[in-house]
PDB file of C-alpha atoms in Angstrom:
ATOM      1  CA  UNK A   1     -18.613  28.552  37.498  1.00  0.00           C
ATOM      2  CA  UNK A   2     -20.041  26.054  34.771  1.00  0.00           C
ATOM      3  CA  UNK A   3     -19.868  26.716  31.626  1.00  0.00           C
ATOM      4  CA  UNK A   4     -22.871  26.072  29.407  1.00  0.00           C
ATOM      5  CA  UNK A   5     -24.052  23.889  27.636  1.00  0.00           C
ATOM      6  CA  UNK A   6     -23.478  21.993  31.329  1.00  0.00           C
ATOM      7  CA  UNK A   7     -21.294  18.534  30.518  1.00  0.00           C
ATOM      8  CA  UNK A   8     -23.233  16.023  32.938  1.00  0.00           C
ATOM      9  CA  UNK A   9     -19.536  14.243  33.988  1.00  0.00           C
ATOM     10  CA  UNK A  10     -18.172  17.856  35.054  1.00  0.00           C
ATOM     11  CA  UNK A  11     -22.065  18.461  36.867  1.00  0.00           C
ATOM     12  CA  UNK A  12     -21.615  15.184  38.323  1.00  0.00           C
ATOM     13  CA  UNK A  13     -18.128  15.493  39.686  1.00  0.00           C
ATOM     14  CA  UNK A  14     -19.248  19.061  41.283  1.00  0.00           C
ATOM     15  CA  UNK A  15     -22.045  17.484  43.221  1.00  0.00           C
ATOM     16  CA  UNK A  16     -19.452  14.289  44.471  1.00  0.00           C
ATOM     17  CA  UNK A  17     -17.360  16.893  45.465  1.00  0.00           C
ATOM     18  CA  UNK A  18     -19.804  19.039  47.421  1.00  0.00           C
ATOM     19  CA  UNK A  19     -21.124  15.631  49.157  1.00  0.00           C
ATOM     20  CA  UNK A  20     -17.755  14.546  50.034  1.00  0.00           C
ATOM     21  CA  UNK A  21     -17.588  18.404  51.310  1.00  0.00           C
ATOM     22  CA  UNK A  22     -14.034  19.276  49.665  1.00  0.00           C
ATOM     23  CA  UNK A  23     -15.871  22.037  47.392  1.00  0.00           C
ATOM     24  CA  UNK A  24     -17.848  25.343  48.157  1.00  0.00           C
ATOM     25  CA  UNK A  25     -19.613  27.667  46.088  1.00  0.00           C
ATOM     26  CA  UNK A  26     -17.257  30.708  46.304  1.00  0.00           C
ATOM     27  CA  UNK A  27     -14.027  29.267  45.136  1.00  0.00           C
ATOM     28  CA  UNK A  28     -12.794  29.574  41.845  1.00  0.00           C
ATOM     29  CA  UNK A  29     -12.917  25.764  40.150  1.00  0.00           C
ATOM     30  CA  UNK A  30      -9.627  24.109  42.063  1.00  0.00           C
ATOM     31  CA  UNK A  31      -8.065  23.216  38.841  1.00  0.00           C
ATOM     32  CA  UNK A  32      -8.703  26.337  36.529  1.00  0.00           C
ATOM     33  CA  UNK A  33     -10.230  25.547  32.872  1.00  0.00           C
ATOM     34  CA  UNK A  34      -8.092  22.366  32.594  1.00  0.00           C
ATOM     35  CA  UNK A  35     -10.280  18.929  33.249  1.00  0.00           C
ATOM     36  CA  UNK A  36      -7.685  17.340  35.333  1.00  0.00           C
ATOM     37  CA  UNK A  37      -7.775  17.752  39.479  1.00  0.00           C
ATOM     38  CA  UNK A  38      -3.714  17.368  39.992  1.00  0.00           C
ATOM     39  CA  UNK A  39      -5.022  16.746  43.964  1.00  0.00           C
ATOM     40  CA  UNK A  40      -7.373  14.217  42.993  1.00  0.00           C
ATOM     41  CA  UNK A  41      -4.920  11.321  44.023  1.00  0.00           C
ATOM     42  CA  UNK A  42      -4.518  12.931  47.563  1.00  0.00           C
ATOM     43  CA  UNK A  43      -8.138  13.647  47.879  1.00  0.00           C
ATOM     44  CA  UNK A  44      -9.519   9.849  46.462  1.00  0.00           C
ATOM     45  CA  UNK A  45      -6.299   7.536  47.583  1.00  0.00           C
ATOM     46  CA  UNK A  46      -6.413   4.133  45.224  1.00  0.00           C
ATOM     47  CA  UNK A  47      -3.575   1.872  44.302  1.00  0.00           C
ATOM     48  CA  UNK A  48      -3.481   1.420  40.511  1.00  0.00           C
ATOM     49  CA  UNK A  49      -3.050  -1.471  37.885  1.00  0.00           C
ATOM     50  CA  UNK A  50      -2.779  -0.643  34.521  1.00  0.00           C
ATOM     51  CA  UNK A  51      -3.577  -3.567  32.049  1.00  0.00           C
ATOM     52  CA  UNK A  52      -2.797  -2.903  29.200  1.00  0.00           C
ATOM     53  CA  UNK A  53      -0.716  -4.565  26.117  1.00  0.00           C
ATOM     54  CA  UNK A  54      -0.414  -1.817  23.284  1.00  0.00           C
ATOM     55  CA  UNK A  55       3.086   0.304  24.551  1.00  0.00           C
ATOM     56  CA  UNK A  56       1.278   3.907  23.291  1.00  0.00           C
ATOM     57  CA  UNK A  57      -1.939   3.240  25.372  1.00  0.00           C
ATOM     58  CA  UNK A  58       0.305   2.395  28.522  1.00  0.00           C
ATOM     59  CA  UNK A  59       2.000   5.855  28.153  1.00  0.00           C
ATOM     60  CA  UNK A  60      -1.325   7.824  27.236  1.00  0.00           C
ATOM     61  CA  UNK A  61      -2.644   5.861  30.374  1.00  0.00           C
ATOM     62  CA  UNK A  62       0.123   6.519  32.726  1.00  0.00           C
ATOM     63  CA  UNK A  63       0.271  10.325  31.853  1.00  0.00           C
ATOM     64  CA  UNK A  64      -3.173  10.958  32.107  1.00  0.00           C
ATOM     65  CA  UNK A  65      -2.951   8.967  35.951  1.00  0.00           C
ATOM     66  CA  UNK A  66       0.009  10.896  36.725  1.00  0.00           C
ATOM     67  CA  UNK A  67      -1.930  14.342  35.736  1.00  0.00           C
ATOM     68  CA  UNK A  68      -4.357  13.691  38.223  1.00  0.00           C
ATOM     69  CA  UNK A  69      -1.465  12.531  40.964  1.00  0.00           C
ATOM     70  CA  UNK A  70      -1.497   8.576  40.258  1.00  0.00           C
ATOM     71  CA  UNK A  71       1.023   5.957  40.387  1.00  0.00           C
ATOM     72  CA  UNK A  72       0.099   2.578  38.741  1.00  0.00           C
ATOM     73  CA  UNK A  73       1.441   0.010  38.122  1.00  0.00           C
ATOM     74  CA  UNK A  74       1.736  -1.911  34.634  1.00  0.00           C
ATOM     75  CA  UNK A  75       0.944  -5.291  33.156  1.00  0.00           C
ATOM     76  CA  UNK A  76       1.221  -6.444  29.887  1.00  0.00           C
ATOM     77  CA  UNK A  77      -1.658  -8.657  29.724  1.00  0.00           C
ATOM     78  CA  UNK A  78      -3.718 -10.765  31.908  1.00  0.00           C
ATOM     79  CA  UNK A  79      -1.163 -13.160  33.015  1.00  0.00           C
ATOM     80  CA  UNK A  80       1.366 -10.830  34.367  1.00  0.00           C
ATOM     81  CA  UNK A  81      -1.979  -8.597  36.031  1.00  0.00           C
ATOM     82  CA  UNK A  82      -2.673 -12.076  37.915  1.00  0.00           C
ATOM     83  CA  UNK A  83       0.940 -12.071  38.914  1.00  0.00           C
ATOM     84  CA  UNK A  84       0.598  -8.793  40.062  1.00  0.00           C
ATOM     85  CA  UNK A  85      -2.096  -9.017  42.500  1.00  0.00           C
ATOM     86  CA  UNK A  86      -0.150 -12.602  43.936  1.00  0.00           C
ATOM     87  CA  UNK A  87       2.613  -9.715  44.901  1.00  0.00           C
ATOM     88  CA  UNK A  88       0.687  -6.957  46.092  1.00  0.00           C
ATOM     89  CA  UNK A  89      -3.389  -5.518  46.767  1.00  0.00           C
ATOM     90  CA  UNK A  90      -4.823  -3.044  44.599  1.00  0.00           C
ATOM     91  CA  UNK A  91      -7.828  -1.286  44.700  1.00  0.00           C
ATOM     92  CA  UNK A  92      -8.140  -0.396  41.266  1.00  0.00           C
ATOM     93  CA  UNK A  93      -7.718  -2.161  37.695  1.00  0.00           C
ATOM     94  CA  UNK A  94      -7.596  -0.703  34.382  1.00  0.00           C
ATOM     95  CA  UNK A  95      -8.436  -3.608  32.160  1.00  0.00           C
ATOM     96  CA  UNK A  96      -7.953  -3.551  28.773  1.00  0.00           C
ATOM     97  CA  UNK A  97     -10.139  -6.443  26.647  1.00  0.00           C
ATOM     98  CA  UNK A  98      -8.055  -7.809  24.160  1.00  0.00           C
ATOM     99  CA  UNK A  99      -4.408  -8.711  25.321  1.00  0.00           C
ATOM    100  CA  UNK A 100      -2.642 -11.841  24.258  1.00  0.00           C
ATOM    101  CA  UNK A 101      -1.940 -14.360  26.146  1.00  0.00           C
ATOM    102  CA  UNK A 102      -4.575 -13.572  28.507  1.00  0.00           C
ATOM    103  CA  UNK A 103      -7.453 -11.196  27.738  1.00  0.00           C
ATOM    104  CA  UNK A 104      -9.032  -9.067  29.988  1.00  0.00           C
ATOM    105  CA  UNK A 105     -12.458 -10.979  30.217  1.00  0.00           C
ATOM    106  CA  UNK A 106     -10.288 -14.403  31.318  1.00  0.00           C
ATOM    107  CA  UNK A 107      -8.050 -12.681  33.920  1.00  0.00           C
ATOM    108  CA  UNK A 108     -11.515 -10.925  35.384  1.00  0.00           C
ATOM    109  CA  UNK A 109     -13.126 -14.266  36.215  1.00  0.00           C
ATOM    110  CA  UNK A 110      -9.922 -16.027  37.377  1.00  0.00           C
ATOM    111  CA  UNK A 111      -9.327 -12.503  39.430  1.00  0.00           C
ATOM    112  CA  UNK A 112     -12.940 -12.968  40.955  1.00  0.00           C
ATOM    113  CA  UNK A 113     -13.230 -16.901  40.910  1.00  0.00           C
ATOM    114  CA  UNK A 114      -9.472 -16.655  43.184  1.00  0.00           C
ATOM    115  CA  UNK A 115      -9.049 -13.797  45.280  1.00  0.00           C
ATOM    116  CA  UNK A 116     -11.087 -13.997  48.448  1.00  0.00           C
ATOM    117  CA  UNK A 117     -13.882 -10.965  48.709  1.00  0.00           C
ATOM    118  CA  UNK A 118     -11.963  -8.087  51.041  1.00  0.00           C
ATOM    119  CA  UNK A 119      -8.931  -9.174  48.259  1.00  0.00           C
ATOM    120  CA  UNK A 120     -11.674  -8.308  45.419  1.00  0.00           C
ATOM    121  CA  UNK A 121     -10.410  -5.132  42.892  1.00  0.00           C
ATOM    122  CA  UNK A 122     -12.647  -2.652  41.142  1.00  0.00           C
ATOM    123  CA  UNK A 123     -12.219  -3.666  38.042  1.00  0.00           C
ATOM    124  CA  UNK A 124     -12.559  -1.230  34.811  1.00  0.00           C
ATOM    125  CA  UNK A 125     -13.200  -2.324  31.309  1.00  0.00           C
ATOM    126  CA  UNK A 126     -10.701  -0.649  29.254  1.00  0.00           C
ATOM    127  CA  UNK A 127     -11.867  -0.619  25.152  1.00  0.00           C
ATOM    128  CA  UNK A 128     -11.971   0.509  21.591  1.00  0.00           C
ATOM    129  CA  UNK A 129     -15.276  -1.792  20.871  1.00  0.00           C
ATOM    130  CA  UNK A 130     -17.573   0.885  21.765  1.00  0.00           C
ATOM    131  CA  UNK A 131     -20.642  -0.800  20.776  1.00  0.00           C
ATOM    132  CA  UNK A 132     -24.346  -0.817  22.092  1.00  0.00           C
ATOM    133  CA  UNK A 133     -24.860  -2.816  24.250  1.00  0.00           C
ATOM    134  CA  UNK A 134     -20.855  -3.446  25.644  1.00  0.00           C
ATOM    135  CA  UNK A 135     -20.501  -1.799  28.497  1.00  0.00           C
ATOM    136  CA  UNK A 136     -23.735  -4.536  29.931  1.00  0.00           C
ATOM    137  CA  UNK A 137     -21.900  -7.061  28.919  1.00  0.00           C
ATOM    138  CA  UNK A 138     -18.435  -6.254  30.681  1.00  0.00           C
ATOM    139  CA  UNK A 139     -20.485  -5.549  33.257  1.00  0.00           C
ATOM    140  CA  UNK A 140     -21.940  -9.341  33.208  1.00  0.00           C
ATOM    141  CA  UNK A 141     -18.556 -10.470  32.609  1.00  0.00           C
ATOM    142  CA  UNK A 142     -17.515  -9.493  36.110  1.00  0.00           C
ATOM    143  CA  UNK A 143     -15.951  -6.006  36.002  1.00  0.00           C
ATOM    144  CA  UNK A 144     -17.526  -3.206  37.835  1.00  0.00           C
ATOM    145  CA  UNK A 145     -17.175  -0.094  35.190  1.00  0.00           C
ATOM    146  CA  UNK A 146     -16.219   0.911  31.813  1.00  0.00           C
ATOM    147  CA  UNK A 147     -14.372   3.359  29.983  1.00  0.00           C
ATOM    148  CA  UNK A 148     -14.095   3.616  26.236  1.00  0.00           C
ATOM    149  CA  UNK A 149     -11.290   4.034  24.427  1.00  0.00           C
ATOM    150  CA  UNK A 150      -9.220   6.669  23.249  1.00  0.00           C
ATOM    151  CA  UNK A 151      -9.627   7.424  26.840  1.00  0.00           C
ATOM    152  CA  UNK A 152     -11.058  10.892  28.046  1.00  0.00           C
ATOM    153  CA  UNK A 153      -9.855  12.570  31.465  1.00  0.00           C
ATOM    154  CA  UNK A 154     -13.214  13.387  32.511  1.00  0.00           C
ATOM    155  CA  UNK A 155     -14.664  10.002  31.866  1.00  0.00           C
ATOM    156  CA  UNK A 156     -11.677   8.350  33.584  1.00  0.00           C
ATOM    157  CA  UNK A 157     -12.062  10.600  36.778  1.00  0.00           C
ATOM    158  CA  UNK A 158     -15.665   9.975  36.705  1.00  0.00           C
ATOM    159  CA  UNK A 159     -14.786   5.931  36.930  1.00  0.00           C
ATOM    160  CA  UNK A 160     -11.906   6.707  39.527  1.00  0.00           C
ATOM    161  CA  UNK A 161     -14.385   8.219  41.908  1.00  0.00           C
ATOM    162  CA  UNK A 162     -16.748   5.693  41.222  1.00  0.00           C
ATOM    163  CA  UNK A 163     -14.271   3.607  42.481  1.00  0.00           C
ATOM    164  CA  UNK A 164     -13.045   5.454  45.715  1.00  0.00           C
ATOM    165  CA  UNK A 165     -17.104   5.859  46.603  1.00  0.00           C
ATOM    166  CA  UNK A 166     -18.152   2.115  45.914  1.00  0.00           C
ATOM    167  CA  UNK A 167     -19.032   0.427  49.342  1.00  0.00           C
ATOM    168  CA  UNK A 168     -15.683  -1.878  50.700  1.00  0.00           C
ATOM    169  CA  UNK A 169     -16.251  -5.717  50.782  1.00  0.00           C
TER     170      UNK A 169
END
């Protein structure tokens, strides 16, 4: 049962399910009222990398993951999110823009520039600088999604499943 007015990331994550077949019309939503799927994790397997500087947005990050039955991983900024992926694959990174040290644009086009293609993250654009016209330009810059800042569960599932259904190099 929707609710109306219909929110097109809750339609949209209906009809994924009902493609992917793990939804039918007589159940009761899997996850009562709340917006997180605590199964989604089991259901849409990724490993996780959290890139993020600011301590607060780390935590908010990490519990909103965890809510919806992730682990990630976390770096600090660009440089240790390269020294990350030396030490282990991911599937998935959550990139914030501006880090020191490194910033998130910089580590995406050494990320793509070194790792061979079946080595190749999803990469998400993690920031405040909601402006027209950003998301096309992260986009250009390399990275394969985007997700605004202060981050909302629905639009972060939306981008994890994005993820999980993109086509493997």
């Amino acid at each position: 049962q929707m609710q109306k007015p219909v929110n097109p990331t809750d339609l949209k994550q209906i009809l994924q399910q009902i493609v992917l077949g793990k939804f039918t019309f007589d159940q009761e939503r899997p996850y009562s009222d709340s917006a997180f799927n605590p199964n989604l994790a089991k259901e849409m397997p990724l490993r996780i990398l959290l890139a993020e500087d600011n301590l607060i947005n780390q935590k908010v990050a990490l519990r909103l993951l965890s809510r919806l039955g992730y682990r990630a991983d976390v770096a600090g900024n660009g440089i240790e999110a390269l020294e990350a992926l030396h030490r282990q694959d991911y599937d998935v990174i959550l990139m914030d823009i501006q880090m020191p040290e490194m910033d998130g644009i910089e580590a995406t086009h050494r990320i793509r520039r070194d790792l061979p293609q079946w080595r190749q993250p999803r990469i998400i654009a993690l920031t405040a600088n909601a402006l027209e016209g950003d998301k096309e330009k992260y986009l250009a810059e390399g990275m394969d999604d985007y997700v605004s800042k202060p981050v909302h569960v629905q639009e972060l599932t939306a981008a994890l499943i994005r993820c999980h259904l993109a086509p493997t190099s």
